[in-house]
Structures are given as structure tokens and as C-alpha cells.
Amino acid sequence: MIDHSPPSSSLSLPRIRLLRPLLILAGVVLIGYLIHRIGPAAILSAFRSLSWRLVLVLVFPTCLVAITDTVAWRFTFLKPPRSFARLLGVRLAGEAVNLATPTASVGGDLVKAYLLRPGVPLREGLASVIADKTTSVVAQVLGLLGGLAATALLLPESSTLLFAAGGALVLEIVCVAGFVVAQVRGVIGGGGG
């Protein structure tokens, strides 16, 4: 008789437990290699020239953006996760995957949906990630529109930059509209499987 029950997830648990330390070790080895390759003296010199004030200016806005993005993402859930800190951690993990891998900012979104489990079903997690990504792109369109308006006031109408920014705006609006239409029609819903 053939067993049609899904495979036990406990078999993969030892692999996951082994994978985490290996990934941490790989990260530490990579950082060590980069420090050796660049040279500790060059790194220390860069930190001295930056001073603590510039580091504060670089870190503070980034932290604020991560927190506000997480607050906004929280509104995309039917039943938001209880722990804001965990949601922030999931967001940062997804962004780290987007920045560190050549997945074109899609791999990190899949990681986010996966890491939300078991508190959030995978299908709902994917839906929240898609809604979050859509609102983020719409915000980019609005930002580009504002930048284009400012550019139109400052540059002559014959400017190549103005023409290129206008073309980028039209292209982005068409892509966002197509993505929203695909969502409304349920085209993406089959991806939950």
C-alpha cells in the first residue's frame, strides 16, 4: 500500500539546525576575507574619517525607514502578527537576502513569507508581501512624479534628463497598473501553492 501522507517535517529539522551555524560561519569567513583583502588599516582609516556623527546620520534614517516600512507592512495582514519585533526581524532578513543575493528583490520577499510561518499561513504571508511590494512601488511612482515636477521647474523643457525621467515614469505607471490588474483578477493567487 502506498502512503500518500505528506512527508514529516521533523526530518528536515536537523538540517535546518545545522544550516544556521553553517550560514553564520560562512558570513564570518566572508567578513574575515574582506577585512584581509581590503586591509585593516584602510578600514580603520575610513572609520576615523567618518567620525561618529556621520555614522549616526547614516544609521538613524535607515532605522526609521525600516520601522515605518514594517508598520506599513503590518496593515497588509488580515490578522497582524502579535510581535512587532519579530515582524521587523522578518523584514530585515528579507531585505538582507534581497541585498546579498542576485534575486532581483524577489528572493527576500519569499523569505519573508516563509519566515512568518507558523503564525501566519504561507498563502496569507505571500498576499501581505505582494500588497506591501505593490504599495512600495506605488510610493516610488509618486516619488518619481514629485521629482519630475521639481525637475520640470528647474530644467529647460528640452532637457534630456526631463525626457528620460518622463519616460521612466510612464513605464513605471504601466507596469504598476498591469501588476495591480493582475492582482485584482487573481492571476497571482495560484502562486500560493
Short mmCIF file of N, CA, C and O in Angstrom, two decimals, residues 77-182:
data_model
loop_
_atom_site.label_atom_id
_atom_site.label_comp_id
_atom_site.label_asym_id
_atom_site.label_seq_id
_atom_site.Cartn_x
_atom_site.Cartn_y
_atom_site.Cartn_z
N PHE A 77 -1.94 42.76 6.65
CA PHE A 77 -2.40 41.47 7.15
C PHE A 77 -3.85 41.56 7.57
O PHE A 77 -4.28 42.57 8.12
N LEU A 78 -4.60 40.48 7.35
CA LEU A 78 -5.97 40.41 7.86
C LEU A 78 -5.94 40.37 9.38
O LEU A 78 -6.71 41.04 10.05
N LYS A 79 -5.03 39.56 9.93
CA LYS A 79 -4.83 39.47 11.37
C LYS A 79 -3.32 39.66 11.59
O LYS A 79 -2.54 38.73 11.41
N PRO A 80 -2.90 40.89 11.96
CA PRO A 80 -1.46 41.16 12.05
C PRO A 80 -0.76 40.28 13.08
O PRO A 80 -1.35 39.92 14.10
N PRO A 81 0.50 39.92 12.82
CA PRO A 81 1.27 39.18 13.81
C PRO A 81 1.36 39.98 15.11
O PRO A 81 1.41 41.21 15.09
N ARG A 82 1.37 39.28 16.23
CA ARG A 82 1.38 39.96 17.53
C ARG A 82 2.68 40.69 17.80
O ARG A 82 2.69 41.79 18.31
N SER A 83 3.79 40.07 17.46
CA SER A 83 5.09 40.64 17.80
C SER A 83 5.61 41.56 16.70
O SER A 83 5.97 41.10 15.61
N PHE A 84 5.66 42.85 17.01
CA PHE A 84 6.22 43.80 16.05
C PHE A 84 7.71 43.55 15.85
O PHE A 84 8.23 43.67 14.74
N ALA A 85 8.41 43.18 16.93
CA ALA A 85 9.85 42.93 16.85
C ALA A 85 10.14 41.76 15.90
O ALA A 85 11.08 41.81 15.10
N ARG A 86 9.32 40.72 15.96
CA ARG A 86 9.52 39.57 15.07
C ARG A 86 9.24 39.98 13.63
O ARG A 86 9.96 39.60 12.71
N LEU A 87 8.19 40.77 13.41
CA LEU A 87 7.86 41.24 12.07
C LEU A 87 9.00 42.10 11.51
O LEU A 87 9.37 41.98 10.35
N LEU A 88 9.57 42.95 12.36
CA LEU A 88 10.72 43.76 11.94
C LEU A 88 11.91 42.87 11.60
O LEU A 88 12.59 43.09 10.59
N GLY A 89 12.15 41.85 12.41
CA GLY A 89 13.24 40.92 12.13
C GLY A 89 13.04 40.18 10.82
O GLY A 89 13.98 40.00 10.04
N VAL A 90 11.80 39.77 10.54
CA VAL A 90 11.49 39.09 9.28
C VAL A 90 11.72 40.03 8.11
O VAL A 90 12.30 39.65 7.09
N ARG A 91 11.31 41.28 8.27
CA ARG A 91 11.51 42.27 7.20
C ARG A 91 13.00 42.48 6.93
O ARG A 91 13.44 42.51 5.78
N LEU A 92 13.78 42.63 8.00
CA LEU A 92 15.22 42.85 7.84
C LEU A 92 15.90 41.63 7.21
O LEU A 92 16.80 41.78 6.38
N ALA A 93 15.46 40.43 7.59
CA ALA A 93 16.02 39.21 6.99
C ALA A 93 15.72 39.17 5.49
O ALA A 93 16.60 38.86 4.68
N GLY A 94 14.50 39.51 5.12
CA GLY A 94 14.14 39.53 3.70
C GLY A 94 14.93 40.57 2.93
O GLY A 94 15.40 40.31 1.82
N GLU A 95 15.09 41.74 3.52
CA GLU A 95 15.87 42.80 2.86
C GLU A 95 17.33 42.39 2.73
O GLU A 95 17.99 42.71 1.74
N ALA A 96 17.86 41.69 3.74
CA ALA A 96 19.24 41.22 3.67
C ALA A 96 19.42 40.24 2.51
O ALA A 96 20.42 40.30 1.78
N VAL A 97 18.45 39.35 2.32
CA VAL A 97 18.51 38.41 1.19
C VAL A 97 18.44 39.18 -0.12
O VAL A 97 19.18 38.89 -1.07
N ASN A 98 17.58 40.18 -0.20
CA ASN A 98 17.48 40.99 -1.42
C ASN A 98 18.79 41.69 -1.74
O ASN A 98 19.19 41.79 -2.90
N LEU A 99 19.46 42.19 -0.71
CA LEU A 99 20.70 42.93 -0.94
C LEU A 99 21.90 42.03 -1.18
O LEU A 99 22.83 42.41 -1.89
N ALA A 100 21.90 40.83 -0.59
CA ALA A 100 23.08 39.97 -0.64
C ALA A 100 23.04 38.94 -1.75
O ALA A 100 24.06 38.32 -2.03
N THR A 101 21.90 38.76 -2.39
CA THR A 101 21.80 37.74 -3.43
C THR A 101 21.27 38.37 -4.72
O THR A 101 20.59 39.38 -4.68
N PRO A 102 21.59 37.75 -5.85
CA PRO A 102 21.10 38.28 -7.13
C PRO A 102 19.70 37.80 -7.47
O PRO A 102 19.44 37.26 -8.54
N THR A 103 18.75 37.99 -6.54
CA THR A 103 17.39 37.51 -6.76
C THR A 103 16.45 38.62 -7.20
O THR A 103 15.23 38.43 -7.20
N ALA A 104 16.98 39.76 -7.54
CA ALA A 104 16.19 40.89 -8.06
C ALA A 104 15.05 41.28 -7.14
O ALA A 104 13.93 41.48 -7.56
N SER A 105 15.32 41.35 -5.88
CA SER A 105 14.39 41.76 -4.81
C SER A 105 13.14 40.90 -4.72
O SER A 105 12.13 41.32 -4.19
N VAL A 106 13.20 39.68 -5.26
CA VAL A 106 12.09 38.76 -5.14
C VAL A 106 12.40 37.68 -4.11
O VAL A 106 11.54 37.27 -3.34
N GLY A 107 13.64 37.23 -4.06
CA GLY A 107 14.03 36.17 -3.14
C GLY A 107 13.78 36.54 -1.69
O GLY A 107 13.29 35.73 -0.90
N GLY A 108 14.06 37.78 -1.34
CA GLY A 108 13.84 38.23 0.03
C GLY A 108 12.37 38.26 0.39
O GLY A 108 12.00 38.00 1.54
N ASP A 109 11.52 38.54 -0.58
CA ASP A 109 10.08 38.55 -0.32
C ASP A 109 9.56 37.15 -0.04
O ASP A 109 8.71 36.94 0.81
N LEU A 110 10.09 36.16 -0.75
CA LEU A 110 9.72 34.78 -0.48
C LEU A 110 10.21 34.35 0.90
O LEU A 110 9.51 33.63 1.62
N VAL A 111 11.41 34.82 1.26
CA VAL A 111 11.95 34.52 2.59
C VAL A 111 11.05 35.12 3.67
O VAL A 111 10.76 34.48 4.69
N LYS A 112 10.57 36.34 3.45
CA LYS A 112 9.66 36.97 4.41
C LYS A 112 8.42 36.12 4.64
O LYS A 112 8.02 35.86 5.77
N ALA A 113 7.79 35.69 3.54
CA ALA A 113 6.58 34.88 3.66
C ALA A 113 6.86 33.57 4.38
O ALA A 113 6.07 33.11 5.20
N TYR A 114 8.01 32.97 4.09
CA TYR A 114 8.37 31.70 4.73
C TYR A 114 8.65 31.89 6.22
O TYR A 114 8.23 31.08 7.05
N LEU A 115 9.36 32.96 6.57
CA LEU A 115 9.72 33.18 7.98
C LEU A 115 8.53 33.57 8.84
O LEU A 115 8.59 33.44 10.06
N LEU A 116 7.46 34.04 8.25
CA LEU A 116 6.27 34.39 9.01
C LEU A 116 5.56 33.16 9.57
O LEU A 116 4.78 33.25 10.51
N ARG A 117 5.82 31.99 8.96
CA ARG A 117 5.19 30.76 9.42
C ARG A 117 5.72 30.39 10.79
O ARG A 117 6.81 30.78 11.13
N PRO A 118 5.07 29.67 11.63
CA PRO A 118 3.74 29.11 11.51
C PRO A 118 2.65 30.06 11.98
O PRO A 118 1.47 29.76 11.85
N GLY A 119 3.00 31.23 12.50
CA GLY A 119 2.00 32.17 12.99
C GLY A 119 1.11 32.74 11.90
O GLY A 119 -0.03 33.09 12.14
N VAL A 120 1.65 32.83 10.69
CA VAL A 120 0.89 33.35 9.55
C VAL A 120 0.96 32.29 8.45
O VAL A 120 2.05 31.89 8.06
N PRO A 121 -0.19 31.82 7.96
CA PRO A 121 -0.17 30.83 6.88
C PRO A 121 0.59 31.37 5.66
O PRO A 121 0.57 32.58 5.39
N LEU A 122 1.25 30.47 4.94
CA LEU A 122 2.08 30.88 3.80
C LEU A 122 1.29 31.68 2.78
O LEU A 122 1.77 32.70 2.28
N ARG A 123 0.08 31.27 2.48
CA ARG A 123 -0.74 31.98 1.48
C ARG A 123 -1.01 33.42 1.93
O ARG A 123 -0.89 34.36 1.14
N GLU A 124 -1.35 33.61 3.21
CA GLU A 124 -1.60 34.96 3.73
C GLU A 124 -0.30 35.76 3.78
O GLU A 124 -0.28 36.96 3.50
N GLY A 125 0.80 35.10 4.11
CA GLY A 125 2.09 35.78 4.12
C GLY A 125 2.49 36.27 2.74
O GLY A 125 2.96 37.40 2.57
N LEU A 126 2.28 35.42 1.72
CA LEU A 126 2.57 35.83 0.34
C LEU A 126 1.69 36.99 -0.08
O LEU A 126 2.15 37.93 -0.73
N ALA A 127 0.41 36.94 0.29
CA ALA A 127 -0.51 38.03 -0.06
C ALA A 127 -0.06 39.34 0.58
O ALA A 127 -0.08 40.40 -0.06
N SER A 128 0.37 39.28 1.84
CA SER A 128 0.82 40.50 2.51
C SER A 128 2.09 41.05 1.88
O SER A 128 2.26 42.26 1.74
N VAL A 129 2.99 40.15 1.48
CA VAL A 129 4.24 40.58 0.85
C VAL A 129 3.95 41.23 -0.50
O VAL A 129 4.54 42.26 -0.86
N ILE A 130 3.01 40.64 -1.26
CA ILE A 130 2.65 41.22 -2.57
C ILE A 130 1.99 42.58 -2.39
O ILE A 130 2.31 43.54 -3.12
N ALA A 131 1.10 42.71 -1.42
CA ALA A 131 0.46 44.00 -1.16
C ALA A 131 1.49 45.03 -0.72
O ALA A 131 1.45 46.20 -1.14
N ASP A 132 2.44 44.61 0.13
CA ASP A 132 3.49 45.51 0.60
C ASP A 132 4.37 45.97 -0.56
O ASP A 132 4.70 47.15 -0.68
N LYS A 133 4.73 45.04 -1.42
CA LYS A 133 5.57 45.38 -2.58
C LYS A 133 4.84 46.33 -3.51
O LYS A 133 5.42 47.28 -4.04
N THR A 134 3.54 46.09 -3.71
CA THR A 134 2.75 46.95 -4.60
C THR A 134 2.68 48.37 -4.06
O THR A 134 2.89 49.33 -4.80
N THR A 135 2.40 48.51 -2.76
CA THR A 135 2.32 49.87 -2.19
C THR A 135 3.69 50.55 -2.23
O THR A 135 3.77 51.76 -2.42
N SER A 136 4.75 49.77 -2.07
CA SER A 136 6.10 50.34 -2.15
C SER A 136 6.38 50.88 -3.56
O SER A 136 6.94 51.98 -3.71
N VAL A 137 5.98 50.13 -4.57
CA VAL A 137 6.21 50.58 -5.94
C VAL A 137 5.33 51.78 -6.28
O VAL A 137 5.77 52.71 -6.97
N VAL A 138 4.11 51.79 -5.77
CA VAL A 138 3.24 52.95 -5.99
C VAL A 138 3.87 54.19 -5.33
O VAL A 138 3.85 55.29 -5.91
N ALA A 139 4.45 54.01 -4.15
CA ALA A 139 5.15 55.13 -3.49
C ALA A 139 6.33 55.60 -4.33
O ALA A 139 6.60 56.81 -4.42
N GLN A 140 7.03 54.67 -4.97
CA GLN A 140 8.14 55.06 -5.86
C GLN A 140 7.62 55.87 -7.05
O GLN A 140 8.26 56.84 -7.47
N VAL A 141 6.48 55.47 -7.59
CA VAL A 141 5.88 56.21 -8.71
C VAL A 141 5.56 57.63 -8.27
O VAL A 141 5.85 58.60 -8.98
N LEU A 142 4.97 57.76 -7.08
CA LEU A 142 4.65 59.10 -6.57
C LEU A 142 5.91 59.92 -6.33
O LEU A 142 5.95 61.12 -6.60
N GLY A 143 6.95 59.27 -5.82
CA GLY A 143 8.23 59.96 -5.62
C GLY A 143 8.84 60.41 -6.94
O GLY A 143 9.35 61.53 -7.06
N LEU A 144 8.77 59.53 -7.95
CA LEU A 144 9.27 59.90 -9.27
C LEU A 144 8.46 61.04 -9.87
O LEU A 144 9.01 61.94 -10.50
N LEU A 145 7.16 61.02 -9.65
CA LEU A 145 6.29 62.09 -10.13
C LEU A 145 6.68 63.43 -9.48
O LEU A 145 6.78 64.45 -10.16
N GLY A 146 6.90 63.40 -8.17
CA GLY A 146 7.34 64.62 -7.47
C GLY A 146 8.69 65.10 -7.97
O GLY A 146 8.90 66.31 -8.17
N GLY A 147 9.62 64.16 -8.17
CA GLY A 147 10.93 64.54 -8.70
C GLY A 147 10.84 65.09 -10.11
O GLY A 147 11.55 66.04 -10.46
N LEU A 148 9.97 64.53 -10.90
CA LEU A 148 9.78 65.02 -12.27
C LEU A 148 9.20 66.42 -12.27
O LEU A 148 9.60 67.28 -13.06
N ALA A 149 8.26 66.68 -11.34
CA ALA A 149 7.68 68.03 -11.24
C ALA A 149 8.74 69.05 -10.85
O ALA A 149 8.81 70.15 -11.41
N ALA A 150 9.61 68.67 -9.88
CA ALA A 150 10.68 69.58 -9.47
C ALA A 150 11.68 69.79 -10.60
O ALA A 150 12.15 70.91 -10.83
N THR A 151 11.97 68.72 -11.34
CA THR A 151 12.91 68.82 -12.46
C THR A 151 12.34 69.71 -13.56
O THR A 151 13.06 70.50 -14.17
N ALA A 152 11.04 69.60 -13.79
CA ALA A 152 10.40 70.43 -14.82
C ALA A 152 10.48 71.91 -14.47
O ALA A 152 10.57 72.76 -15.36
N LEU A 153 10.46 72.23 -13.18
CA LEU A 153 10.56 73.62 -12.75
C LEU A 153 11.99 74.15 -12.87
O LEU A 153 12.20 75.34 -13.11
N LEU A 154 12.98 73.27 -12.69
CA LEU A 154 14.37 73.71 -12.64
C LEU A 154 15.11 73.60 -13.96
O LEU A 154 16.06 74.35 -14.20
N LEU A 155 14.71 72.69 -14.83
CA LEU A 155 15.44 72.47 -16.08
C LEU A 155 14.62 72.96 -17.27
O LEU A 155 13.39 73.00 -17.21
N PRO A 156 15.29 73.29 -18.36
CA PRO A 156 14.55 73.68 -19.57
C PRO A 156 13.78 72.48 -20.13
O PRO A 156 14.14 71.33 -19.92
N GLU A 157 12.70 72.78 -20.85
CA GLU A 157 11.84 71.73 -21.40
C GLU A 157 12.58 70.80 -22.36
O GLU A 157 12.18 69.66 -22.55
N SER A 158 13.64 71.25 -22.96
CA SER A 158 14.38 70.44 -23.93
C SER A 158 15.42 69.53 -23.26
O SER A 158 16.18 68.86 -23.94
N SER A 159 15.45 69.50 -21.95
CA SER A 159 16.45 68.71 -21.23
C SER A 159 16.27 67.21 -21.47
O SER A 159 15.15 66.68 -21.43
N THR A 160 17.37 66.51 -21.72
CA THR A 160 17.36 65.06 -21.91
C THR A 160 16.95 64.35 -20.62
O THR A 160 16.24 63.35 -20.66
N LEU A 161 17.38 64.88 -19.49
CA LEU A 161 17.04 64.29 -18.20
C LEU A 161 15.53 64.32 -17.97
O LEU A 161 14.95 63.34 -17.50
N LEU A 162 14.91 65.42 -18.32
CA LEU A 162 13.46 65.55 -18.17
C LEU A 162 12.73 64.53 -19.04
O LEU A 162 11.77 63.88 -18.60
N PHE A 163 13.19 64.35 -20.25
CA PHE A 163 12.59 63.39 -21.17
C PHE A 163 12.77 61.96 -20.65
O PHE A 163 11.84 61.15 -20.65
N ALA A 164 13.97 61.63 -20.17
CA ALA A 164 14.24 60.28 -19.65
C ALA A 164 13.42 59.99 -18.40
O ALA A 164 12.86 58.89 -18.25
N ALA A 165 13.32 60.97 -17.50
CA ALA A 165 12.52 60.78 -16.28
C ALA A 165 11.04 60.62 -16.63
O ALA A 165 10.34 59.81 -16.02
N GLY A 166 10.56 61.36 -17.60
CA GLY A 166 9.16 61.22 -18.04
C GLY A 166 8.90 59.84 -18.63
O GLY A 166 7.87 59.21 -18.35
N GLY A 167 9.84 59.35 -19.43
CA GLY A 167 9.72 58.00 -19.99
C GLY A 167 9.72 56.94 -18.91
O GLY A 167 8.94 55.98 -18.95
N ALA A 168 10.60 57.11 -17.91
CA ALA A 168 10.65 56.16 -16.78
C ALA A 168 9.35 56.18 -16.00
O ALA A 168 8.85 55.13 -15.57
N LEU A 169 8.79 57.36 -15.82
CA LEU A 169 7.52 57.49 -15.10
C LEU A 169 6.40 56.77 -15.84
O LEU A 169 5.64 56.00 -15.24
N VAL A 170 6.30 56.97 -17.14
CA VAL A 170 5.26 56.31 -17.94
C VAL A 170 5.43 54.79 -17.87
O VAL A 170 4.46 54.05 -17.66
N LEU A 171 6.65 54.32 -18.03
CA LEU A 171 6.93 52.88 -17.98
C LEU A 171 6.54 52.30 -16.61
O LEU A 171 5.91 51.24 -16.53
N GLU A 172 6.91 53.00 -15.55
CA GLU A 172 6.60 52.51 -14.21
C GLU A 172 5.09 52.51 -13.95
O GLU A 172 4.55 51.58 -13.36
N ILE A 173 4.39 53.52 -14.43
CA ILE A 173 2.93 53.56 -14.27
C ILE A 173 2.28 52.40 -15.01
O ILE A 173 1.38 51.73 -14.47
N VAL A 174 2.73 52.11 -16.22
CA VAL A 174 2.17 50.99 -16.99
C VAL A 174 2.43 49.67 -16.27
O VAL A 174 1.53 48.82 -16.15
N CYS A 175 3.64 49.48 -15.76
CA CYS A 175 3.98 48.24 -15.07
C CYS A 175 3.17 48.07 -13.78
O CYS A 175 2.66 46.99 -13.49
N VAL A 176 3.06 49.14 -13.00
CA VAL A 176 2.29 49.07 -11.75
C VAL A 176 0.82 48.81 -12.05
O VAL A 176 0.18 47.99 -11.39
N ALA A 177 0.29 49.48 -13.05
CA ALA A 177 -1.12 49.26 -13.41
C ALA A 177 -1.34 47.81 -13.84
O ALA A 177 -2.32 47.18 -13.42
N GLY A 178 -0.44 47.26 -14.63
CA GLY A 178 -0.55 45.86 -15.03
C GLY A 178 -0.47 44.92 -13.85
O GLY A 178 -1.21 43.94 -13.77
N PHE A 179 0.41 45.21 -12.91
CA PHE A 179 0.57 44.37 -11.72
C PHE A 179 -0.69 44.43 -10.86
O PHE A 179 -1.17 43.40 -10.36
N VAL A 180 -1.26 45.62 -10.69
CA VAL A 180 -2.48 45.76 -9.90
C VAL A 180 -3.64 45.04 -10.57
O VAL A 180 -4.43 44.34 -9.91
N VAL A 181 -3.76 45.17 -11.89
CA VAL A 181 -4.83 44.48 -12.62
C VAL A 181 -4.66 42.97 -12.46
O VAL A 181 -5.64 42.24 -12.24
N ALA A 182 -3.44 42.47 -12.54
CA ALA A 182 -3.19 41.03 -12.37
C ALA A 182 -3.60 40.58 -10.97
O ALA A 182 -4.17 39.50 -10.80
#
